[in-house]
Coordinates of C-alpha atoms in Angstrom, one line a residue:
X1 CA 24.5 -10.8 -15.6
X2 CA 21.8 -12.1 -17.8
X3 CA 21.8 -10.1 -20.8
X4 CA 18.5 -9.6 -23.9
X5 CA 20.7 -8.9 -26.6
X6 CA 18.0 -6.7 -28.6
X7 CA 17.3 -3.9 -25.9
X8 CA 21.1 -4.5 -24.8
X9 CA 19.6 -3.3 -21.0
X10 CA 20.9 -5.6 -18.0
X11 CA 17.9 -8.4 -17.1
X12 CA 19.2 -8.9 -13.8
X13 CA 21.8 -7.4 -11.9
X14 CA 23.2 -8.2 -8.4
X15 CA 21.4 -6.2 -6.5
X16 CA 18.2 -7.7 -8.3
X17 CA 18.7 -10.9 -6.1
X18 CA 18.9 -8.5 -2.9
X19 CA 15.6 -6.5 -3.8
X20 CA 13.8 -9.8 -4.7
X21 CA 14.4 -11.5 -1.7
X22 CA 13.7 -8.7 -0.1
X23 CA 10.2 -7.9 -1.9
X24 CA 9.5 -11.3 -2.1
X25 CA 9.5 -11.9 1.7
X26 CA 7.4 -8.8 1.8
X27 CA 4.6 -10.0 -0.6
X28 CA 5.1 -13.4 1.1
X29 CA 4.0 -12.4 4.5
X30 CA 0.7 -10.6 3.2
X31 CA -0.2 -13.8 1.1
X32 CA 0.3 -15.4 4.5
X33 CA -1.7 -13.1 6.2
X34 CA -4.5 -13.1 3.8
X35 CA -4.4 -17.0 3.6
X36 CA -5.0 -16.9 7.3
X37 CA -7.9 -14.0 7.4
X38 CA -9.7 -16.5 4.6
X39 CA -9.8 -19.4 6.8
X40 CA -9.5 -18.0 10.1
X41 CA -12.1 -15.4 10.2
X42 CA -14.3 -16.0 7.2
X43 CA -14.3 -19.5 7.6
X44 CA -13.7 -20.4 4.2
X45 CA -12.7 -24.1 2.9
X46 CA -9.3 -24.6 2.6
X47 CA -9.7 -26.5 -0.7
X48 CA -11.2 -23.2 -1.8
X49 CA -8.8 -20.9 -0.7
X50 CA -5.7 -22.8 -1.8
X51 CA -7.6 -24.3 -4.6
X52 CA -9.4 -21.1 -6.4
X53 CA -8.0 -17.6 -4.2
X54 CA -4.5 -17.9 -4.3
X55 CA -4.0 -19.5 -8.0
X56 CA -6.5 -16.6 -9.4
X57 CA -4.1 -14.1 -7.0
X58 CA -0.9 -15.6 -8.8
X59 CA -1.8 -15.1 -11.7
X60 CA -2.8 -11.6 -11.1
X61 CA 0.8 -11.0 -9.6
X62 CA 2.6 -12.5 -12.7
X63 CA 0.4 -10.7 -15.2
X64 CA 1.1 -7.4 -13.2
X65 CA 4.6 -7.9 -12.5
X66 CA 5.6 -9.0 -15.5
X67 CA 3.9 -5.6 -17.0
X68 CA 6.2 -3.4 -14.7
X69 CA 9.3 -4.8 -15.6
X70 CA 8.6 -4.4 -19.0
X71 CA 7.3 -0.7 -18.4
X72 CA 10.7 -0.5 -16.4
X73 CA 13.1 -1.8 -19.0
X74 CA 11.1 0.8 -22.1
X75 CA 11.6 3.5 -19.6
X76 CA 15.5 2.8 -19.1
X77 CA 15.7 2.3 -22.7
X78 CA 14.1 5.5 -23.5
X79 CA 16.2 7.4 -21.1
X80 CA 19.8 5.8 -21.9
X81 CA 19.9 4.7 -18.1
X82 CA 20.4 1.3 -16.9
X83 CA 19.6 2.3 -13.1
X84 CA 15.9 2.1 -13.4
X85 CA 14.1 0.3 -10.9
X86 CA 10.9 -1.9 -11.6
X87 CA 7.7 -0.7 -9.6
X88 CA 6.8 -3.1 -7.2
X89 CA 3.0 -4.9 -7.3
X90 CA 1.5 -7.4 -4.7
X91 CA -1.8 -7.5 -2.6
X92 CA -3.1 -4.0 -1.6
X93 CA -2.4 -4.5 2.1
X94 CA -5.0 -2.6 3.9
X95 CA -8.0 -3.7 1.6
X96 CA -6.8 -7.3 2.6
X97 CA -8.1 -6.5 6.1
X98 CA -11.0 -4.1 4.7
X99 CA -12.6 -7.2 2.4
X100 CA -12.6 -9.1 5.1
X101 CA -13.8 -7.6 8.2
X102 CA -15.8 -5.0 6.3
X103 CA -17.3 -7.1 3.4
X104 CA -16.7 -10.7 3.9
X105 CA -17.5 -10.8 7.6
X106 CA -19.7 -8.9 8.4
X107 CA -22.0 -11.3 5.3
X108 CA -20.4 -14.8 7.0
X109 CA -22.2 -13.9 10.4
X110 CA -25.8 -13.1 8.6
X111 CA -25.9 -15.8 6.5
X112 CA -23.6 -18.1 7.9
X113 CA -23.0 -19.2 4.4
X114 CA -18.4 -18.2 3.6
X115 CA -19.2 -19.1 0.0
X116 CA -21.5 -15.9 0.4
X117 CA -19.1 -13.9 1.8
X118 CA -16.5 -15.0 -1.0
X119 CA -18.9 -14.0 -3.9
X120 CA -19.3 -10.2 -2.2
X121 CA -15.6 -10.2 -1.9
X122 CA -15.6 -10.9 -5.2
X123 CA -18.2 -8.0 -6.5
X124 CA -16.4 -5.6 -4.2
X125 CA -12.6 -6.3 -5.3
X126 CA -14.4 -6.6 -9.2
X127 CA -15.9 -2.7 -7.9
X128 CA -12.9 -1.2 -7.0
X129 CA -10.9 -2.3 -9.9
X130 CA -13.8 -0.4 -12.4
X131 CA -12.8 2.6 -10.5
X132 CA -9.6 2.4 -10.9
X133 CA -9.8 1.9 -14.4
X134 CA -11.6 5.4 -14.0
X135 CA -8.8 7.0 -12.1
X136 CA -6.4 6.4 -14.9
X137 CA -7.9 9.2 -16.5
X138 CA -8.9 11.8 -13.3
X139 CA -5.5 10.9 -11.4
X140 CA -3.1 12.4 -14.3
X141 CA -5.0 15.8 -13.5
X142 CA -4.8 15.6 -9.7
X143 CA -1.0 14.6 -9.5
X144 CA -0.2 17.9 -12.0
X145 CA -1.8 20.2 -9.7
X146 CA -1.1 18.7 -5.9
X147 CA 1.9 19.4 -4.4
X148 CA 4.9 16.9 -3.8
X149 CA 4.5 17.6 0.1
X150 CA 1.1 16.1 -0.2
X151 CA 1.4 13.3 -2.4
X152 CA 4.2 12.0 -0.6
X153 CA 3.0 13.1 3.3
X154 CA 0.4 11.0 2.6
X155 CA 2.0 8.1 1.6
X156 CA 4.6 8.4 4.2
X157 CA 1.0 8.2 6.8
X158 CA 0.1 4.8 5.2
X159 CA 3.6 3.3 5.5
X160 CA 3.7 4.5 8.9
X161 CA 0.9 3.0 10.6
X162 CA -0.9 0.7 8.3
X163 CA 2.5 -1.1 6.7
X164 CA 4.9 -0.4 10.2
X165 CA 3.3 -1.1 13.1
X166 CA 1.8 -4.1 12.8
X167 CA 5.0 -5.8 11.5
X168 CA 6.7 -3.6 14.8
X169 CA 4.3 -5.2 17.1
X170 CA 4.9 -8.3 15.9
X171 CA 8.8 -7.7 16.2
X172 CA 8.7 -7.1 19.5
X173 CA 6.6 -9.7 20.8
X174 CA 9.3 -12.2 19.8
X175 CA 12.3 -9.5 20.0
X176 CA 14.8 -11.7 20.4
X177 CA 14.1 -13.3 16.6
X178 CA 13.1 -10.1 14.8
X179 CA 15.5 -7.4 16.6
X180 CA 18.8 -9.3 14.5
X181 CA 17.1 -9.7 11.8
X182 CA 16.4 -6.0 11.8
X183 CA 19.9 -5.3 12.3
X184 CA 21.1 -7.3 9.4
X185 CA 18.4 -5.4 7.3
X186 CA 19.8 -2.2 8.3
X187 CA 23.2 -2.7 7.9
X188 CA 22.8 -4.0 4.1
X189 CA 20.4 -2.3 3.0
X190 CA 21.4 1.5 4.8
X191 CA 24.8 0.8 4.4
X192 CA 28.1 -0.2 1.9
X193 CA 29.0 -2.9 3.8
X194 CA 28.4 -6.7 2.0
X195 CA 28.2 -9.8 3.8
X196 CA 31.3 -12.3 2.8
X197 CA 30.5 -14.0 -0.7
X198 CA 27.9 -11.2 -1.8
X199 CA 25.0 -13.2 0.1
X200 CA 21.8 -11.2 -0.5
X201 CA 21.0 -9.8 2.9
X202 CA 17.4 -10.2 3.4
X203 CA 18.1 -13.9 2.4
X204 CA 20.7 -14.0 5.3
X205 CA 18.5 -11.9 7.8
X206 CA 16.0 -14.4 6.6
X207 CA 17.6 -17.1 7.5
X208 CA 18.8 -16.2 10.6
X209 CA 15.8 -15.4 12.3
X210 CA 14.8 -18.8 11.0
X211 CA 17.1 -21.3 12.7
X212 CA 17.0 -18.5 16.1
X213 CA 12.9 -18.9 16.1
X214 CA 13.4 -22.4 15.6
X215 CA 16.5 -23.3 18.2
X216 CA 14.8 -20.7 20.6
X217 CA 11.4 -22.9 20.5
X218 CA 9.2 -20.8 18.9
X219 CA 8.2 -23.0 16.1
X220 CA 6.2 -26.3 16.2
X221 CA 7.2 -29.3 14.3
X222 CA 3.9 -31.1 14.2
X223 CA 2.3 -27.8 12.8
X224 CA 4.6 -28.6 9.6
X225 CA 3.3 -31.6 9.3
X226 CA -0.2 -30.5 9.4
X227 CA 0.4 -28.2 6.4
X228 CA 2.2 -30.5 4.6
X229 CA -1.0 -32.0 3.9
X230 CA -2.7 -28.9 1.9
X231 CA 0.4 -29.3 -0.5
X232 CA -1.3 -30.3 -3.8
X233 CA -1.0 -28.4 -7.8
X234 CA -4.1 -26.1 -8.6
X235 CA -4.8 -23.8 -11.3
X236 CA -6.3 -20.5 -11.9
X237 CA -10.0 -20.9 -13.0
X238 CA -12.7 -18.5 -13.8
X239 CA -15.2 -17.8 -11.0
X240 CA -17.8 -15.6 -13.2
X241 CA -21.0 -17.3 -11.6
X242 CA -19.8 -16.7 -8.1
X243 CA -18.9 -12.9 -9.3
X244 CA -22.2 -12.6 -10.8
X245 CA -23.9 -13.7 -7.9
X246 CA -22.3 -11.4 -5.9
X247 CA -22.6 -8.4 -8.5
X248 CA -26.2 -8.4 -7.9
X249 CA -26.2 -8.1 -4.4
X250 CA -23.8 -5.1 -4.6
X251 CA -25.8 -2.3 -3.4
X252 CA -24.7 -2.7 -0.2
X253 CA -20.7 -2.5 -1.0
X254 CA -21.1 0.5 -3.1
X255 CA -20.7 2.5 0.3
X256 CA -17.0 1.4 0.8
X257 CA -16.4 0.9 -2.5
X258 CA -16.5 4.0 -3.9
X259 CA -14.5 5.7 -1.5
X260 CA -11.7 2.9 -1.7
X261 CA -11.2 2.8 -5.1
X262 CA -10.9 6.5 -5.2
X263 CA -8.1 5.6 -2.4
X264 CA -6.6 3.1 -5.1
X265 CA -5.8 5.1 -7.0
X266 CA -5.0 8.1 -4.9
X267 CA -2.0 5.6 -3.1
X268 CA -1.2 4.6 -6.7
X269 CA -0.8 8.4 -7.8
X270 CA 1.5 8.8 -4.2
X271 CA 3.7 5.5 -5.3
X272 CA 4.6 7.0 -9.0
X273 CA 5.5 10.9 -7.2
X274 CA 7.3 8.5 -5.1
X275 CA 9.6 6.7 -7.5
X276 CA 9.6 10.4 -9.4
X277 CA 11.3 11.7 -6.8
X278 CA 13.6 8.3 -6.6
X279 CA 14.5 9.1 -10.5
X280 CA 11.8 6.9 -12.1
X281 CA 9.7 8.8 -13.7
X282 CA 6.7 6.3 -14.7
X283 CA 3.3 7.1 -17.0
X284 CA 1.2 7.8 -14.3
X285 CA -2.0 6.4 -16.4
X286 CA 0.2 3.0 -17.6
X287 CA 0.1 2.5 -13.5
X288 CA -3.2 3.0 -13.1
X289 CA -4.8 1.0 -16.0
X290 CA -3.0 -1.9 -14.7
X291 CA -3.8 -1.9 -11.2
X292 CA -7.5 -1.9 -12.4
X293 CA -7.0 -4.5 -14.9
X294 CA -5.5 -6.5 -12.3
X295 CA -8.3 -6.2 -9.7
X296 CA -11.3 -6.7 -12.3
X297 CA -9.1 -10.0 -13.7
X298 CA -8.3 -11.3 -10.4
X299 CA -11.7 -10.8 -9.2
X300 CA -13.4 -12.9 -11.9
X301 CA -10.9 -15.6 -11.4
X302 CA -11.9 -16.1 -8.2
X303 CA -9.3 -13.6 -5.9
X304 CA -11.5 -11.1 -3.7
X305 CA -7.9 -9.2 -3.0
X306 CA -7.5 -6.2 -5.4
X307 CA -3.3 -6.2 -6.5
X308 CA -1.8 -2.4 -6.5
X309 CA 1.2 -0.9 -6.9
X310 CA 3.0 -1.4 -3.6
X311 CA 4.6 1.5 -1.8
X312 CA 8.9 0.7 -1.4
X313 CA 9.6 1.4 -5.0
X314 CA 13.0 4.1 -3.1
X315 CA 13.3 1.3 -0.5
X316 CA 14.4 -1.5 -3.6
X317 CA 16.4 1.3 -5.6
X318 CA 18.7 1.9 -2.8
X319 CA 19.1 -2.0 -2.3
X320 CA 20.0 -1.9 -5.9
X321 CA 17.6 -3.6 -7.5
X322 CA 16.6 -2.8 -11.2
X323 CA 14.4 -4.6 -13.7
X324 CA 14.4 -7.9 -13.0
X325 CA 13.5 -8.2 -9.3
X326 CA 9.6 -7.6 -9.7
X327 CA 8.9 -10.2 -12.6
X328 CA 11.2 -12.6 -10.6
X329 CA 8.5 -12.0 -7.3
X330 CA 5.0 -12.8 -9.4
X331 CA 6.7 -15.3 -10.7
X332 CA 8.1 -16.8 -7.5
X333 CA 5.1 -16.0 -5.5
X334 CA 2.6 -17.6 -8.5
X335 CA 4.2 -20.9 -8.5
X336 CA 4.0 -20.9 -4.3
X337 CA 0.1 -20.2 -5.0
X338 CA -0.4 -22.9 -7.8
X339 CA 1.4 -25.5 -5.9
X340 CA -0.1 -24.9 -2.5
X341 CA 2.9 -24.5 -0.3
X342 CA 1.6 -21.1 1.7
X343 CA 0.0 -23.1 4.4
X344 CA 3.6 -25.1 4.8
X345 CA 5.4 -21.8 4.7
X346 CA 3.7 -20.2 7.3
X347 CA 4.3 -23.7 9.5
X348 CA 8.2 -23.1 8.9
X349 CA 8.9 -19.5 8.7
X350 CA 8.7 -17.5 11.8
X351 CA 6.3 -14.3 11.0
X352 CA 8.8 -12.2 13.4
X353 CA 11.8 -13.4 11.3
X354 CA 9.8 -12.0 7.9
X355 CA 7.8 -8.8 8.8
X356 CA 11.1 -6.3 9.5
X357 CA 11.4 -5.8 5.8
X358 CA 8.2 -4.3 6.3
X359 CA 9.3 -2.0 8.6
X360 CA 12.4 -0.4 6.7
X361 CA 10.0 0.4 4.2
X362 CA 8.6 1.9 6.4
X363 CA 11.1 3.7 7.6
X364 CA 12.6 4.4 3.6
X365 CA 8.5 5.8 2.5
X366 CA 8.5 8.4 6.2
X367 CA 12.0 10.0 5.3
X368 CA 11.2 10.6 1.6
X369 CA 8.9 12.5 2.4
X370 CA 10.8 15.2 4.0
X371 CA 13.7 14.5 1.8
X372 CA 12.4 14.9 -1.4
X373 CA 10.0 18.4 -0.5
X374 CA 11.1 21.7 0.0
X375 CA 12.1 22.1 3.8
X376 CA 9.7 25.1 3.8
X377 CA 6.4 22.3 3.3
X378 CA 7.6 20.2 6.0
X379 CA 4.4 21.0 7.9
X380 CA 2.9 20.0 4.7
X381 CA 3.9 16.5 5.1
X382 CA 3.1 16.4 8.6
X383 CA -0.6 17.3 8.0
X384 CA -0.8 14.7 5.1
X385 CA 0.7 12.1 7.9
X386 CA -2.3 13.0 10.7
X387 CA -5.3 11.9 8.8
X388 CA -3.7 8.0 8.3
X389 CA -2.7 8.2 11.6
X390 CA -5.9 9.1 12.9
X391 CA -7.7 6.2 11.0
X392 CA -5.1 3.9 12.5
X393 CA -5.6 4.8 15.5
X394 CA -9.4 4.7 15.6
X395 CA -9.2 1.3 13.9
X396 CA -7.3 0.0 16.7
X397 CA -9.7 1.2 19.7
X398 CA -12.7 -0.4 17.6
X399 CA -10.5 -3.7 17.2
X400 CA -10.2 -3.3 21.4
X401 CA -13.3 -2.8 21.9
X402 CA -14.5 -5.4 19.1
X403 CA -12.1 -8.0 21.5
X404 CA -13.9 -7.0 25.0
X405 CA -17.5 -7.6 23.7
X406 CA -18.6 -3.5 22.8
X407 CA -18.0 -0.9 20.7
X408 CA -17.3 2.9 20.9
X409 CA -20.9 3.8 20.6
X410 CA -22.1 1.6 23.3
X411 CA -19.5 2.7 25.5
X412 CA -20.8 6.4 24.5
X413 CA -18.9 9.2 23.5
X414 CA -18.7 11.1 26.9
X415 CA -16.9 8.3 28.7
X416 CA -14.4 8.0 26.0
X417 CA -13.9 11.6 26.4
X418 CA -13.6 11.8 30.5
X419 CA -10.7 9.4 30.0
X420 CA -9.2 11.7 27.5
X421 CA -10.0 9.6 24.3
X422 CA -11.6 11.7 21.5
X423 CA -12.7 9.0 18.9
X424 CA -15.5 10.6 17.4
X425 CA -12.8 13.5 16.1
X426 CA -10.2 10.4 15.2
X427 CA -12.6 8.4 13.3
X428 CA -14.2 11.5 11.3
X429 CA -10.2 12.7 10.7
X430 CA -9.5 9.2 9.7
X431 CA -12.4 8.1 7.3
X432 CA -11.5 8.5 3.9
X433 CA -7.9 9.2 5.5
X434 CA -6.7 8.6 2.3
X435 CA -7.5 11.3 0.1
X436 CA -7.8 13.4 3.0
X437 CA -4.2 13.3 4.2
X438 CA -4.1 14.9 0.1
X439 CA -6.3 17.3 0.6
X440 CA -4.8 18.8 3.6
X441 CA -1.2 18.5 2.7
X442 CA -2.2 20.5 -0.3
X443 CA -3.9 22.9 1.7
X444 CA -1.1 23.2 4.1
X445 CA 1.3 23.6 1.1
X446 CA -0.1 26.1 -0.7
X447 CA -0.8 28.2 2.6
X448 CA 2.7 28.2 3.0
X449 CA 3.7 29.5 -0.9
X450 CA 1.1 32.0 -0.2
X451 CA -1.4 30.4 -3.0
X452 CA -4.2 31.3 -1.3
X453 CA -6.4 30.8 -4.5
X454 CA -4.8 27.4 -4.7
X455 CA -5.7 26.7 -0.9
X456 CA -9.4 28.0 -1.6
X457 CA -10.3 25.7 -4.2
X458 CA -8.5 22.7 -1.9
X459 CA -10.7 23.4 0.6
X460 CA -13.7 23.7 -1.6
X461 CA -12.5 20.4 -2.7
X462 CA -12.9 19.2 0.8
X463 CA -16.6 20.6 1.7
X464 CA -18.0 18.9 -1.7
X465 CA -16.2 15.8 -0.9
X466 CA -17.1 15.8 2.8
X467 CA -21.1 16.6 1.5
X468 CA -21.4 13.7 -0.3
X469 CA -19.2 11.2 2.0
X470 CA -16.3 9.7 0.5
X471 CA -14.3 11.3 3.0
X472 CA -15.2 12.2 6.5
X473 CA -18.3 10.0 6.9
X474 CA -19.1 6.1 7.3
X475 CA -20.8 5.8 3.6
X476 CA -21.7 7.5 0.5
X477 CA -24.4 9.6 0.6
X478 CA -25.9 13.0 0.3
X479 CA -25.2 15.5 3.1
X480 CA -23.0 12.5 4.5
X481 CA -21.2 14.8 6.8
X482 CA -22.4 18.3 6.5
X483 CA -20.5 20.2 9.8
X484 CA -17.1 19.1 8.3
X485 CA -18.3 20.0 4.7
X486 CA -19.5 23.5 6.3
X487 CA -16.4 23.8 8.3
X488 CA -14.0 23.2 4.7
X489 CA -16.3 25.9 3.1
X490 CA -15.4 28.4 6.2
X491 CA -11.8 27.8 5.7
X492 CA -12.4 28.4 1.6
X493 CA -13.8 31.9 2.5
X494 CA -11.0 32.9 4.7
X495 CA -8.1 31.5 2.0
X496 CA -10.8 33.8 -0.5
X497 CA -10.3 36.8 1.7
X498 CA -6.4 36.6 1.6
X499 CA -6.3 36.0 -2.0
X500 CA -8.6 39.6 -2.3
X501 CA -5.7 41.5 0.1
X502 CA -2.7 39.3 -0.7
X503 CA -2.7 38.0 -4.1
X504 CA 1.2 37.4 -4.3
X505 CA 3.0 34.2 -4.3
X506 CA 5.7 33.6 -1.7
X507 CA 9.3 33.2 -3.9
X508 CA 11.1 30.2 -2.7
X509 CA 14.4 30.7 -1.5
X510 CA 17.8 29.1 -3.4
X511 CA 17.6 26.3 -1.3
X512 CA 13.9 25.4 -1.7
X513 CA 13.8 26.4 -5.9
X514 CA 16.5 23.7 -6.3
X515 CA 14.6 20.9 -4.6
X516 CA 11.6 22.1 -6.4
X517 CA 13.6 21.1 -9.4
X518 CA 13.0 17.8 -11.1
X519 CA 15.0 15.7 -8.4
X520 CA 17.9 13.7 -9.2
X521 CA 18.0 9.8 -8.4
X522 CA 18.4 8.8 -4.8
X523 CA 21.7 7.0 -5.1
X524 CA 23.4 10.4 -6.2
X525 CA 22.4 11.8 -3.1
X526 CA 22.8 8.8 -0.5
X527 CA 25.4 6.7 0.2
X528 CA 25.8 3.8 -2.1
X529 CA 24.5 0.4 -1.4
X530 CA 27.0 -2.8 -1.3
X531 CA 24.8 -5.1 -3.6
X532 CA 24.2 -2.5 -6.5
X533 CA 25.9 -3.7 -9.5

């Protein structure tokens, strides 16, 4: 152990090295994946990607992980404890796919010009980030009054389909890598049993997917050589005149925006319930100004990809790792970005050998959800899980349909339906899926305590927000979706009629008061984990 003799609290510990490796693969593969979206589908210059995006992303990623080990090492400190776990920061992964196809591309193919595209990725990242910034002081209020069912039911629906199943696909395309790989993760990371000479195991999982993909035949040696030719040193610089440029185009992106950055920091108020109920409790405001600091900075050094708290904080707590593992991944991942080796990376690491840390998060996000409510709001969580599901699954058809040439509304909405595919429900579930799965967990939850005033002014909640669009509707706008609006206001006046007749709040049984409670950390209720110190 590596010890800072003021503060006295442990820098790194063993199981640091296991939840780096582990969170470092997992930011890894969605620098990767963004690297790829920049050149493959916007067409952006190489030179500029690994030149100006990725060094202004680094140094995002050490500025903000830095910041939460520091927040994490006060907070142990403060509370005499030296099991604290760091929160973990990387690129927000679905606006890495929003920027692109819903900003960036969609400006590449009318103007042809990807330097365009960049500088309303830019104005858009720099957008959301502002809002952000303004959540810091509206999410505090929102996370005192929603319940845990919904705040964590609705993260549980984002890990599920927008951070599993696309790693999962891409597992079982290649099974025979990813499936041991999986297996090692599980066993390490689920279990007490260590691999001989304390080897972290998502370095050994790594590795052995590696030299399977690569024995097997599945990776290309000339391709390594290709992208050994990108390798060169670059430097954050600032990119103010291509953000200014694209700032004054930005009516346009307001539309997504908006609604986005109010999902910011609605998934950044899930991810601090979500180490709460780990043990960790964080200032839900510290997480929030930096998240927005770190999207308005990135943005104006050049990086349209907005960094957030990541959702996993449980998952690296129960592979024991503490402070030290977050700083140690910006600063690992920052040096890959300044020095250009992502492009060689991706030529020698099998993507199906990487992506099943994705998945146990996955898996770690879905059953904290139902471990840490009270079993009576299980339905809760479920109806915070439908809404992210539903936007999933709608994303997909359009992707499908994108592929064959159409689109859902030149297909039309009655053939969709005659082969049992109801998208236009799906798609209005799904948009703003977000802070809908929120508002309906709450709802659900406070149906169930018999808080029917509670439920009222939920719903309520929903009609204004559906009225003006940033949830149920394509864009921002007044009378944006005015059925769903009128159908939330229906279900306010039936909660408003229960509340006249039935103004009593259900009392929780024994079981359900002591989960209710503040909840102790994970380890004291799971099995303990080999590479904890």
């Amino acid at each position: 152990m590596v010890k800072l003799a003021p503060a006295g609290v442990p820098l790194w510990v063993r199981g640091d090295t296991n939840a780096f490796s582990g969170l470092g693969i997992n930011v890894l593969v969605n620098v990767l994946t963004l690297t790829s979206l920049c050149i493959g589908v916007v067409h952006l210059p190489a030179h500029d990607v690994f030149h100006s995006i990725l060094p202004a992303l680094g140094i995002a990623l050490v500025i903000g992980n830095v910041y939460y080990t520091l927040l994490a090492r006060r907070l142990s400190r403060r509370e005499g404890r030296s099991d604290v776990t760091a929160m973990p920061y990387g690129p927000s992964v679905p606006h890495m796919f929003i920027v692109v196809f819903l900003i960036m591309l969609p400006v590449y193919l009318q103007t042809k010009d990807p330097v365009r595209a960049w500088e309303s990725g830019l104005a858009w990242a720099f957008i959301i980030g502002v809002i952000v910034l303004i959540g810091a002081f509206v999410g505090p209020v929102i996370r005192r009054y929603a319940p845990r069912a919904a705040l964590l039911g609705t993260l549980a629906g984002i890990s599920i389909t927008f951070i599993s199943m696309l790693p999962a696909a891409r597992m079982w395309a290649l099974a025979w890598v990813a499936l041991p790989v999986f297996a090692l993760l599980l066993v390490g990371l689920l279990t007490d049993v260590k691999l001989p000479g304390n080897v972290p195991i998502s370095l050994a999982a790594l590795l052995v997917g590696t030299a399977i993909a690569w024995i097997g035949g599945a990776m290309s040696a000339p391709d390594v050589s290709a992208a050994a030719h990108d390798v060169a040193v670059a430097l954050p610089t600032v990119h103010f005149d291509l953000l200014g440029k694209g700032l004054a185009h930005i009516g346009p992106l307001l539309a997504t925006a908006i609604p986005l950055g109010v999902y910011n920091f609605t998934e950044g108020m899930s991810n601090v319930e979500s180490a709460a109920a780990a043990g960790d409790s964080y200032n839900l405001r510290s997480v929030l100004l930096a998240d927005g600091i770190g999207a308005v900075v990135g943005s104006a050094l050049g990086s349209p990809f907005p960094p957030a708290v990541y959702i996993g904080h449980p998952g690296w707590k129960k592979a024991g790792g503490r402070t030290g593992y977050s700083m140690a991944t910006g600063v690992a991942i920052a040096l890959l970005c300044f020095l250009g080796l992502f492009g060689l990376l991706g030529a020698v690491l099998p993507m199906p050998a990487i992506v099943p840390i994705l998945l146990y998060i996955g898996l770690l996000i879905g059953a904290q959800a139902f471990q840490h409510t009270p079993r009576a709001q299980a339905a809760a969580v479920v109806a915070a899980l439908i809404p992210n599901i539903a936007s999933w699954a709608s994303g997909q058809m359009d992707n499908v349909l994108s592929a064959a040439g159409t689109s859902a509304a030149q297909v039309g909405e009655a053939k969709l339906e005659s082969a049992g595919v109801f998208y236009g429900g799906l798609n209005t579930l799904g948009q703003g899926a977000v802070l809908v799965g929120l508002l309906l967990g709450a709802f659900v939850a406070f149906i169930i305590d018999k808080r029917f005033v509670a439920a009222g002014s939920t719903a309520l909640a929903g009609a204004a927000l559906s009225f003006i669009g940033l949830i149920h509707a394509p864009k921002v706008g007044w009378d944006a979706s005015p059925k769903v609006a009128l159908g939330y206001l229906f279900a306010a006046l039936v909660c408003g009629a229960f509340a006249l007749t039935r103004p009593s709040r259900r009392v929780p049984d024994e079981d359900e008061a002591t989960l209710d409670s503040p909840p102790a950390p994970v380890e004291s209720a799971e099995p303990a984990v080999a590479t904890a110190s």
